[in-house]
Coordinates of C-alpha atoms and ligand atoms in Angstrom, one line a residue:
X1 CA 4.2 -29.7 1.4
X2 CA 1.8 -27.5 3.7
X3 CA -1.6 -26.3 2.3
X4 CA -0.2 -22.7 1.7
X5 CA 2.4 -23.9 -0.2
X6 CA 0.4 -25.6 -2.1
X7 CA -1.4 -23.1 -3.0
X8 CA 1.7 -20.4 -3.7
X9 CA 3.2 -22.9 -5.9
X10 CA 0.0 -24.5 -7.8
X11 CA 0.3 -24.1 -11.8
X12 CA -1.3 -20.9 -12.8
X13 CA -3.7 -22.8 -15.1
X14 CA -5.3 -24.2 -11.9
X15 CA -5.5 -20.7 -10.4
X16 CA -7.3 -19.3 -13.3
X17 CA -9.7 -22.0 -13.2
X18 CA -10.3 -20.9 -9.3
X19 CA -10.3 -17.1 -10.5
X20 CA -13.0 -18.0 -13.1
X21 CA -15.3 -20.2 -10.5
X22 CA -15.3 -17.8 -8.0
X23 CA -15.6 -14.5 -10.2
X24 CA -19.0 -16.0 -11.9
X25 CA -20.4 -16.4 -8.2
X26 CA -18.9 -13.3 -7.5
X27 CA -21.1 -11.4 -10.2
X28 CA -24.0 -13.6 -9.5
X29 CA -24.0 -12.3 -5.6
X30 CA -23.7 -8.8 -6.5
X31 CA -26.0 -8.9 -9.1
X32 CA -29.1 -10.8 -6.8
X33 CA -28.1 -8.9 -3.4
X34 CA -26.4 -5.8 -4.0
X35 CA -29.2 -3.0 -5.5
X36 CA -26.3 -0.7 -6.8
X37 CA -24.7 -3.8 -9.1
X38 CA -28.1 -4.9 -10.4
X39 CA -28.8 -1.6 -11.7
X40 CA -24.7 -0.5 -12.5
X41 CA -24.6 -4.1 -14.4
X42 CA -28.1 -4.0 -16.1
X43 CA -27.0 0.0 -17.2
X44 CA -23.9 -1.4 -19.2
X45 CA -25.8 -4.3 -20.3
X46 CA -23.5 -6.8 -18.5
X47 CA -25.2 -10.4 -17.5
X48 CA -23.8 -11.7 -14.9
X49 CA -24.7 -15.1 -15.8
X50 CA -23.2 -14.9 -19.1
X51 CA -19.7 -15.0 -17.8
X52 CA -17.9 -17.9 -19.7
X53 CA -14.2 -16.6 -19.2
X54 CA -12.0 -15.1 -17.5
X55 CA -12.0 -12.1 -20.4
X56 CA -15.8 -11.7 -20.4
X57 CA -15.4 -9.7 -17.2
X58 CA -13.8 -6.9 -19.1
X59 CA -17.9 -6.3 -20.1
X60 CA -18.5 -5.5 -16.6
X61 CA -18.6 -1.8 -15.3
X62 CA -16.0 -0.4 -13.3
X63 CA -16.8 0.4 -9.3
X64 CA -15.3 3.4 -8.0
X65 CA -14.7 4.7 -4.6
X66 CA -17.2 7.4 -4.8
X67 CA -20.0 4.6 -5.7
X68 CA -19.2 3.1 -2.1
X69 CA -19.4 6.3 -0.5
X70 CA -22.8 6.9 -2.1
X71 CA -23.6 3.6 -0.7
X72 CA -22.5 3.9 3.1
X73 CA -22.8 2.8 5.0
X74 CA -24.2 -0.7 4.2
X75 CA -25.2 -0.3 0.5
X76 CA -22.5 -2.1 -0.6
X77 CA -22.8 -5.7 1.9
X78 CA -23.8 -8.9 0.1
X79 CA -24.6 -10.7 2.9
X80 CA -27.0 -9.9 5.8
X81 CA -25.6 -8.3 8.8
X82 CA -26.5 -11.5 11.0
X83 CA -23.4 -12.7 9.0
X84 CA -20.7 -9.7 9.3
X85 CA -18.8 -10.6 12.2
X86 CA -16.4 -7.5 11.7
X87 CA -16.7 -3.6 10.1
X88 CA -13.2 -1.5 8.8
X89 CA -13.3 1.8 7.1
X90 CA -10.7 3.0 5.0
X91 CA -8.6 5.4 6.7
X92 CA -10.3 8.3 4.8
X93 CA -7.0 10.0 3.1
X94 CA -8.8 11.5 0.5
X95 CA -12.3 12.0 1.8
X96 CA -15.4 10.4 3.3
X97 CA -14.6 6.8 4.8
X98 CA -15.4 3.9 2.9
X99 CA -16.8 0.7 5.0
X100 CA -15.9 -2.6 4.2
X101 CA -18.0 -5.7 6.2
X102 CA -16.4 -9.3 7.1
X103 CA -17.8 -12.5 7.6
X104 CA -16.0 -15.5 9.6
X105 CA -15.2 -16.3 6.1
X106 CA -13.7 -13.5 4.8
X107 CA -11.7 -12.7 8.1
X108 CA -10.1 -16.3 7.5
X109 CA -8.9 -15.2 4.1
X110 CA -7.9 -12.0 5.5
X111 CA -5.6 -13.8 7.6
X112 CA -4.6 -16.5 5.6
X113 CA -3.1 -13.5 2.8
X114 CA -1.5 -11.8 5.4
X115 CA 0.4 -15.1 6.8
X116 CA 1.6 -15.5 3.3
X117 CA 4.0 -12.6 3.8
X118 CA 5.0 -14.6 7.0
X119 CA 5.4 -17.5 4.7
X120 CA 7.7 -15.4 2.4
X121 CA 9.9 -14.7 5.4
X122 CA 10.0 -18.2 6.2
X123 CA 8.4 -17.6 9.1
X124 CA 5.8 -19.5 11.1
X125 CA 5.3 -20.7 14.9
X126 CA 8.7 -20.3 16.3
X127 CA 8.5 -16.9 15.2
X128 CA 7.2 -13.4 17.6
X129 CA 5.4 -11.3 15.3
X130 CA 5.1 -7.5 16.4
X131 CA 1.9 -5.3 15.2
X132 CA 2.5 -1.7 15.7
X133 CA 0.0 -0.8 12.6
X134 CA -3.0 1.2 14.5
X135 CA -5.7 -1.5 15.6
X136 CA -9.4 -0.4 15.2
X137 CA -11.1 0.7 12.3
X138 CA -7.6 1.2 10.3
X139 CA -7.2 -2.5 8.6
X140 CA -3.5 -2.1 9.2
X141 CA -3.8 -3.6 12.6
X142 CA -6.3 -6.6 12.6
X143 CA -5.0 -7.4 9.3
X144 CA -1.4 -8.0 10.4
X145 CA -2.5 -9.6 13.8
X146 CA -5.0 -12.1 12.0
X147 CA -2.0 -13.4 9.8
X148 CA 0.3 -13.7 12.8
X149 CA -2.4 -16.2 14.2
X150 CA -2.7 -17.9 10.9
X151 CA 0.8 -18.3 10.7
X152 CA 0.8 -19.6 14.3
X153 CA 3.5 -17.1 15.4
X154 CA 3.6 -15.4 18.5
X155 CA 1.8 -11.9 18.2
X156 CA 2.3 -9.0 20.0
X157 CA -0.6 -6.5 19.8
X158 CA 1.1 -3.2 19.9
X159 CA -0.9 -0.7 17.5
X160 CA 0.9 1.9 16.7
X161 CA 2.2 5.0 19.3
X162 CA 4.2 5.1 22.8
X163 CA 7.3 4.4 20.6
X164 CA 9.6 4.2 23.7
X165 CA 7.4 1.3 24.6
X166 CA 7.7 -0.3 21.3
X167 CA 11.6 -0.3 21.5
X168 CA 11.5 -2.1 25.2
X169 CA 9.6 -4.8 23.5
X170 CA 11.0 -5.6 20.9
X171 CA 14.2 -5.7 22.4
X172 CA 13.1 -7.5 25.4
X173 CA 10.8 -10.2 23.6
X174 CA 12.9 -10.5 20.9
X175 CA 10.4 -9.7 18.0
X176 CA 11.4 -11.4 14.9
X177 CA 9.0 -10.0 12.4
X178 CA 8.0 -6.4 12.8
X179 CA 4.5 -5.5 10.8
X180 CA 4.0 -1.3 10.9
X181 CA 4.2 1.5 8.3
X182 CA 8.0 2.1 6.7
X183 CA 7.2 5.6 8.1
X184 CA 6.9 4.1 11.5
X185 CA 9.8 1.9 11.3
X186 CA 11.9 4.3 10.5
X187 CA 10.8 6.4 13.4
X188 CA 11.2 3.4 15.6
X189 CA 14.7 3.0 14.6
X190 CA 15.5 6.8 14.8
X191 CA 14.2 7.0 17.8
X192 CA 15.8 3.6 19.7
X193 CA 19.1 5.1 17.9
X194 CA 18.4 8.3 20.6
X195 CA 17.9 6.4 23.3
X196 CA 21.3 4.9 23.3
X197 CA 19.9 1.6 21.8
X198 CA 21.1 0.0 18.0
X199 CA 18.4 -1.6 16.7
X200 CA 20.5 -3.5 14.6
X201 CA 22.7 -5.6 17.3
X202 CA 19.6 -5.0 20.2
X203 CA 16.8 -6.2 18.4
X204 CA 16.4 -9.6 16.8
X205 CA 14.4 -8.8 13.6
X206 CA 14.6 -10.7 10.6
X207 CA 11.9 -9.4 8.4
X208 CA 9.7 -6.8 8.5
X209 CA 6.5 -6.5 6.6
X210 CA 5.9 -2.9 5.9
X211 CA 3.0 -0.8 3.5
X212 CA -0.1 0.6 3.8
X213 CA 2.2 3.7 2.1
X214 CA 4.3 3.9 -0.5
X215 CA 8.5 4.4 0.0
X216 CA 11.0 4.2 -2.5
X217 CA 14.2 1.4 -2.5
X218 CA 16.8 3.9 -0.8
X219 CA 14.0 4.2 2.2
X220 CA 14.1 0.4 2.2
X221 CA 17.6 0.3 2.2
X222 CA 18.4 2.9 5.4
X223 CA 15.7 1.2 7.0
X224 CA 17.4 -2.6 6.1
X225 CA 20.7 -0.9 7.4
X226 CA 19.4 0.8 10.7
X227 CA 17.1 -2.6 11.8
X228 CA 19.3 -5.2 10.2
X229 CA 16.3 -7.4 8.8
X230 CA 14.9 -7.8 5.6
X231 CA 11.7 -5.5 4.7
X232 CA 8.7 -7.1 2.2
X233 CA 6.4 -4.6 1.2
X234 CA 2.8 -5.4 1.8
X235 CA -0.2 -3.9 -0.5
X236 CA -3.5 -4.2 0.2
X237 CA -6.5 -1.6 0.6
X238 CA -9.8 -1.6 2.6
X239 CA -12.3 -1.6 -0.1
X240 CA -10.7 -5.6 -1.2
X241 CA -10.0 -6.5 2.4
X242 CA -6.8 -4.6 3.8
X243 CA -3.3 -5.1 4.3
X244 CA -2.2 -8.9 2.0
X245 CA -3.9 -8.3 -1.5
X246 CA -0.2 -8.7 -2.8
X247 CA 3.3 -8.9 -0.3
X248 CA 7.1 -9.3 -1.8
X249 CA 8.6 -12.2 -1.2
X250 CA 12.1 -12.7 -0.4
X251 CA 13.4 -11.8 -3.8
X252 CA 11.9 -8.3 -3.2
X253 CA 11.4 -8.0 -6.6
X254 CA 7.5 -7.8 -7.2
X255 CA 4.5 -8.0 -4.8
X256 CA 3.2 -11.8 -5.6
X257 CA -0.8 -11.0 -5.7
X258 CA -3.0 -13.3 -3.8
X259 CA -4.6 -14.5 -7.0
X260 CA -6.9 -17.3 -5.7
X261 CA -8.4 -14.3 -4.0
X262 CA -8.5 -11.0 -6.0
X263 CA -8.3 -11.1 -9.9
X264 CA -6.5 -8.3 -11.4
X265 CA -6.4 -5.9 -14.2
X266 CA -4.4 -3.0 -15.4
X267 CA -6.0 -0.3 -17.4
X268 CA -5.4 3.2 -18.8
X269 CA -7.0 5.4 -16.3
X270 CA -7.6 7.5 -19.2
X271 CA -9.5 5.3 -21.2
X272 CA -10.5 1.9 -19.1
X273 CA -8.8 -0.2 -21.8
X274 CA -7.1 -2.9 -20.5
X275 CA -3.2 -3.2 -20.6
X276 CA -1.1 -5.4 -21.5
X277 CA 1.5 -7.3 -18.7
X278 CA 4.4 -5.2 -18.0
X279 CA 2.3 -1.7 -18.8
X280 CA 2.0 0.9 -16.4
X281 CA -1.8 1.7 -15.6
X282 CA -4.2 2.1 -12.5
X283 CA -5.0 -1.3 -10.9
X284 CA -8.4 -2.8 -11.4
X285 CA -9.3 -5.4 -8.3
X286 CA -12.3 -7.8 -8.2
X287 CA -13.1 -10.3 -5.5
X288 CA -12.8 -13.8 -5.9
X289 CA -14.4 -15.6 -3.1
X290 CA -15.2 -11.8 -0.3
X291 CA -18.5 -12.4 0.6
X292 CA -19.8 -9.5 3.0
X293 CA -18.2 -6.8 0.8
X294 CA -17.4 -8.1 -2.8
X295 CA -16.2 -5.6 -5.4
X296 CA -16.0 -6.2 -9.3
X297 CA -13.9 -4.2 -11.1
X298 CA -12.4 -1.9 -8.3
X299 CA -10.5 1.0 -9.3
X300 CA -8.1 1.4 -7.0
X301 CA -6.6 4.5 -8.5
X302 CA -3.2 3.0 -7.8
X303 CA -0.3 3.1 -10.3
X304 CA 1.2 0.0 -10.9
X305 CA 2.0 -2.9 -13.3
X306 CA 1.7 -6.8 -13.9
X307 CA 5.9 -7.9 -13.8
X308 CA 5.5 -10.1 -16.6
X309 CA 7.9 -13.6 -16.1
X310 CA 7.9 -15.9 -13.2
X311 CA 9.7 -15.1 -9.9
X312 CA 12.5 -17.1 -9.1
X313 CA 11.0 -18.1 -5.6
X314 CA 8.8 -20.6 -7.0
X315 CA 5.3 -18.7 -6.7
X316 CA 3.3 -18.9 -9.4
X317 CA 1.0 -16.0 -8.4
X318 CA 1.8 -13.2 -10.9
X319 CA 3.3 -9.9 -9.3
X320 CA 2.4 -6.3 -9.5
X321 CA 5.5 -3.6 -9.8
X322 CA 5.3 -2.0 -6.4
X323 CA 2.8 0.9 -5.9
X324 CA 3.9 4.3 -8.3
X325 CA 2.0 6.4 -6.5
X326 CA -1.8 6.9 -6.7
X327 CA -3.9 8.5 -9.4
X328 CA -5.3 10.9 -6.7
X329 CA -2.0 11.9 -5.3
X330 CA -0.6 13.1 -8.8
X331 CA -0.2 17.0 -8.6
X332 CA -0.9 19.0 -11.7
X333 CA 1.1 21.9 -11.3
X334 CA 0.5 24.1 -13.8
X335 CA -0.7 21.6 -16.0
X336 CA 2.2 19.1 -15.9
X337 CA 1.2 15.8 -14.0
X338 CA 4.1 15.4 -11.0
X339 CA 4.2 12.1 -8.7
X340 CA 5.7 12.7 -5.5
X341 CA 7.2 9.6 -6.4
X342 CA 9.4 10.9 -8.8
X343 CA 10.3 14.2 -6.5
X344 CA 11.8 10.9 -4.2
X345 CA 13.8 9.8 -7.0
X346 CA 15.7 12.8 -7.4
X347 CA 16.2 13.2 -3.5
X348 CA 17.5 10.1 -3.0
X349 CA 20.6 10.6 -5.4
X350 CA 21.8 13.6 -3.1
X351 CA 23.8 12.0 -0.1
X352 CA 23.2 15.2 2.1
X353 CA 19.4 15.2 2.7
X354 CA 17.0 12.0 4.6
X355 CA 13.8 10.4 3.7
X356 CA 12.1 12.6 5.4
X357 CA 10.4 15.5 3.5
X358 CA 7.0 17.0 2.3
X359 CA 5.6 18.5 -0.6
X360 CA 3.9 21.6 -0.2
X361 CA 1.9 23.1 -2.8
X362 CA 0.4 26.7 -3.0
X363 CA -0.3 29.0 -5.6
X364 CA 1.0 32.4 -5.7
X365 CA 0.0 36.4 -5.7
X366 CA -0.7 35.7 -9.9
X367 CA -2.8 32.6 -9.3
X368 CA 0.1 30.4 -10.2
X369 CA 1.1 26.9 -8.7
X370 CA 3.8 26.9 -6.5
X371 CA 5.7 24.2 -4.9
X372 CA 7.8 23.8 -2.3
X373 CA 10.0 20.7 -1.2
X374 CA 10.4 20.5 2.4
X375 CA 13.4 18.3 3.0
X376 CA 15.2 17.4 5.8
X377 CA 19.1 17.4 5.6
X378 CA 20.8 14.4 7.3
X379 CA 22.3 14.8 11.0
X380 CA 26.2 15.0 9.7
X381 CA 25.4 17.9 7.2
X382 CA 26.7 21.4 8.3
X383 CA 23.6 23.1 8.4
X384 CA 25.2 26.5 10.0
X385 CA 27.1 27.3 6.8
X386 CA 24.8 29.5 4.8
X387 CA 26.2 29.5 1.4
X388 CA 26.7 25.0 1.6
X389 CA 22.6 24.8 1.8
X390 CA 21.8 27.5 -0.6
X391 CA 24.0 25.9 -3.1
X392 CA 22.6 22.5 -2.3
X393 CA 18.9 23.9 -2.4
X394 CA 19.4 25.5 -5.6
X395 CA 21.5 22.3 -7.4
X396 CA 18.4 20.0 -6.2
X397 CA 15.9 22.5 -7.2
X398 CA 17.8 22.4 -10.5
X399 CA 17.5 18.6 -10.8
X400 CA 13.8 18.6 -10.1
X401 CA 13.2 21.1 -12.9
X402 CA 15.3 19.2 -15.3
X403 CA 13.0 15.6 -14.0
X404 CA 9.7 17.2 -13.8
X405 CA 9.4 20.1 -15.9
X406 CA 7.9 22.1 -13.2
X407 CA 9.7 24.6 -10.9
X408 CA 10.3 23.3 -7.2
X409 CA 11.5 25.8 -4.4
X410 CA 13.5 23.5 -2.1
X411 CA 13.9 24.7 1.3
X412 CA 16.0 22.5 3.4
X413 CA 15.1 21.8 7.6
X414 CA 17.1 20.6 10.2
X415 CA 17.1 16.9 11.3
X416 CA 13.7 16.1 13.1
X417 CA 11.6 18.9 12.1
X418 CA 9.2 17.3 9.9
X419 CA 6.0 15.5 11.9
X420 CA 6.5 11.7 12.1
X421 CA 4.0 9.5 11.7
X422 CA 3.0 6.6 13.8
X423 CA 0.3 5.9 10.5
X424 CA 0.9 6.7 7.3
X425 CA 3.1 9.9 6.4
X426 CA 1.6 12.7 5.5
X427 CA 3.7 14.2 2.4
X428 CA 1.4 16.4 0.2
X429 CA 0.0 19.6 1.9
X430 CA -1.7 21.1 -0.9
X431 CA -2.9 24.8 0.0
X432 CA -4.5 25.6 -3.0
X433 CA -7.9 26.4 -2.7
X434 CA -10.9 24.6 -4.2
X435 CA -8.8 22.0 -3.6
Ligands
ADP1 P1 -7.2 5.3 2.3 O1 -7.5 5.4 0.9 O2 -8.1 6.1 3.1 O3 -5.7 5.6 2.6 P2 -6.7 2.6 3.1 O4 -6.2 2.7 4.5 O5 -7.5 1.4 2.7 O6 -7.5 3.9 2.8 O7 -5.4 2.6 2.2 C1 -5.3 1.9 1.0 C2 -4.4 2.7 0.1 O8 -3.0 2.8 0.7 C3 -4.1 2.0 -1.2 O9 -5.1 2.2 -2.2 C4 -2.7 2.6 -1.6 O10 -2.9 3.8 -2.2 C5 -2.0 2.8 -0.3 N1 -1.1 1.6 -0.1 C6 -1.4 0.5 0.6 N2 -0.3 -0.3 0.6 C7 0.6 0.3 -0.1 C8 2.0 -0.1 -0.5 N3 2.5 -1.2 -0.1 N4 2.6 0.8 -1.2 C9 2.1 1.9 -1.7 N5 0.8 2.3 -1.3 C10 0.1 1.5 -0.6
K2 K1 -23.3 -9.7 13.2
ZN3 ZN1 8.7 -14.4 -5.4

């Protein structure tokens, strides 16, 4: 058995003990080199060197993205800059960029997660791995390339744009594994569809290893359909490392978390109590062995749980649900929380409209919020009869109010007329002000 399965299938007993070890050194390295975390842990009276158990970390504070934007750029480092060999920042979706640093060490780890979602897809050297996540500061990129070295596949560093481009190679060099956005994917296939090429008898894909964003199961499926491959769903976020905190495996039933590496906790946003396995709440990250840019106690702001049970792949790494949605990106429209999430769930049971659609919210001439869903009808609806898409608008519009509780105007657009994304896609315009 190689050395990552080794690891993917040792006894979770043995994995704790590796989460405890590395979490006291964790704390102890903040604590001595970090300024913010001697004063943030001496504040809530939390001694580092006291940790005994796994459960003592609950007495640290939490970290929160605004802490590392007070502390950029290099507030945050544990380790000199002689020893970062590599800086991301987070792509910035909500505000000011967060920097992360890397040493040799942490980049091997980096790569090392990734390759695990190669390993899922039973992939390895004989395999051509395809990056068209953006390279540069964007940890999509570098992420995914860095695993397909691990994995000792055959990487092609696309980054992400000249789609056209994209389609010649992977039909031409026979890509097996595909890493990008679903966002992108889907474009790729759309687009390859145009040109008079099907992706699913022209390319040779057999998994692709999508995230960065979240998509919901009937996105998955279309896409599964159009490529004819199998799509894992990759987590991960700059502030921990990037792209390979937790990846599906083949079951595609849960995101196995790279436990010997991150340690993970689900709490009530609310409150910051912990929650029990199986319990929806934001997810709470600490580093286990990160050593230019440790966290402890992360909030992530995303919505997820721990899927409590063992998988029937083998891995004893537990898995998180996959991603809700994210604390930040829940709309309160007129006081009733809304997930875009859940505006996808109702979409996706009407045959007549695509994946494709965005949320715009505004508020109107008495102050109020006011939403409107931007959807795109798929390419065999009739979109000259009149009366067929006002009856459709209003019967979805109908469905969202009974789902959410909140009024949705849904305006219905032709095939192709909302912006793709070679990134991640933008689905919330929110025009409100002070907002
Ligand atoms: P930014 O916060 O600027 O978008 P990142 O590029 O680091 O910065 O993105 C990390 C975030 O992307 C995560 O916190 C999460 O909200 C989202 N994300 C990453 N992977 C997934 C995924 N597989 N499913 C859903 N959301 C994801
Ligand atoms: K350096
Ligand atoms: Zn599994």
């Amino acid at each position: 058995m190689g050395k990552m399965q080794e690891i993917l299938h040792a006894p979770h007993e043995q994995i704790e003990e590796i989460q405890l070890e590395g979490i006291k050194k964790t704390v102890i390295a903040c604590y001595e080199n970090v300024p913010f975390y001697k004063k943030s842990f001496d504040d809530a009276g939390f001694d580092p060197y006291a940790v005994k158990s796994l459960d003592d970390l609950q007495n640290a504070p939490f970290v929160t993205k605004q802490d590392l934007r007070d502390n950029y750029p290099y507030g945050m480092f544990a380790t000199p800059l002689s020893e970062v060999k590599e800086i991301h920042m987070s792509s910035g979706t909500t505000g000011v960029a967060t920097v992360g640093g890397y040493t040799q060490h942490d980049l091997d780890i980096w790569g090392e997660c990734f390759a695990r979602g190669i390993e899922y897809a039973n992939g390895g050297a004989d395999d051509v791995v395809h990056v068209c996540y953006g390279y540069g500061l964007f940890t999509g990129g570098l992420g995914a390339h860095y695993g397909g070295l691990y994995s000792g596949a055959t990487t092609i560093p696309m980054s992400a744009g000249n789609t056209e481009r994209q389609i010649r190679v992977l039909k031409e060099m026979g890509s097996t594994i595909i890493c990008c956005t679903p966002s992108y994917a889907m474009h790729i296939a759309d687009t390859a569809l145009e040109m008079g090429i099907d992706p699913a008898r022209d390319f040779h894909l057999r998994a692709g290893i999508h995230g960065a964003e979240p998509f919901s199961d009937n996105f998955r499926r279309d896409l599964e359909r159009k490529l004819n491959y199998h799509v894992l769903d990759v987590y991960g976020l700059t502030e921990t490392m990037g792209p390979g905190v937790a990846i599906e495996c083949w079951e595609q039933n849960g995101l196995h978390l790279a436990e010997d590496h991150f340690y993970a906790e689900i709490i009530d946003p609310n409150t910051g109590e912990v929650l029990p396995d199986g319990e929806w709440g934001e997810l709470v990250l600490t580093t286990i062995d990160r050593e230019a840019s440790p966290v402890v106690r992360y909030r992530t702001r995303d919505i997820t749980r721990i899927l409590p049970g063992e998988c029937a792949c083998g891995c004893t790494h537990r898995r998180i649900d996959r991603i809700h949605g994210r604390t930040d990106d829940m709309l309160i429209i007129r006081g009733v929380n809304v997930f875009p999430s859940q505006i996808e769930d109702v979409m996706k049971t009407f045959d007549q409209v695509s994946s494709w659609y965005q949320i715009e919210v505004d508020t109107d001439h008495r102050s109020l919020d006011m939403v409107t869903l931007k959807a795109e009808v798929n390419p065999d609806f009739a979109f000259d009869s009149v009366a067929a898409v006002e009856r459709l608008q209003k019967e979805i519009s109908a469905r969202l109010k009974t789902a959410l509780s909140v009024g949705v105007k849904v305006k219905l657009v032709e095939p192709k007329t909302i912006a793709r994304s070679e990134g991640k896609a933008k689905r919330i315009v929110d025009l409100r002000k002070g907002i």
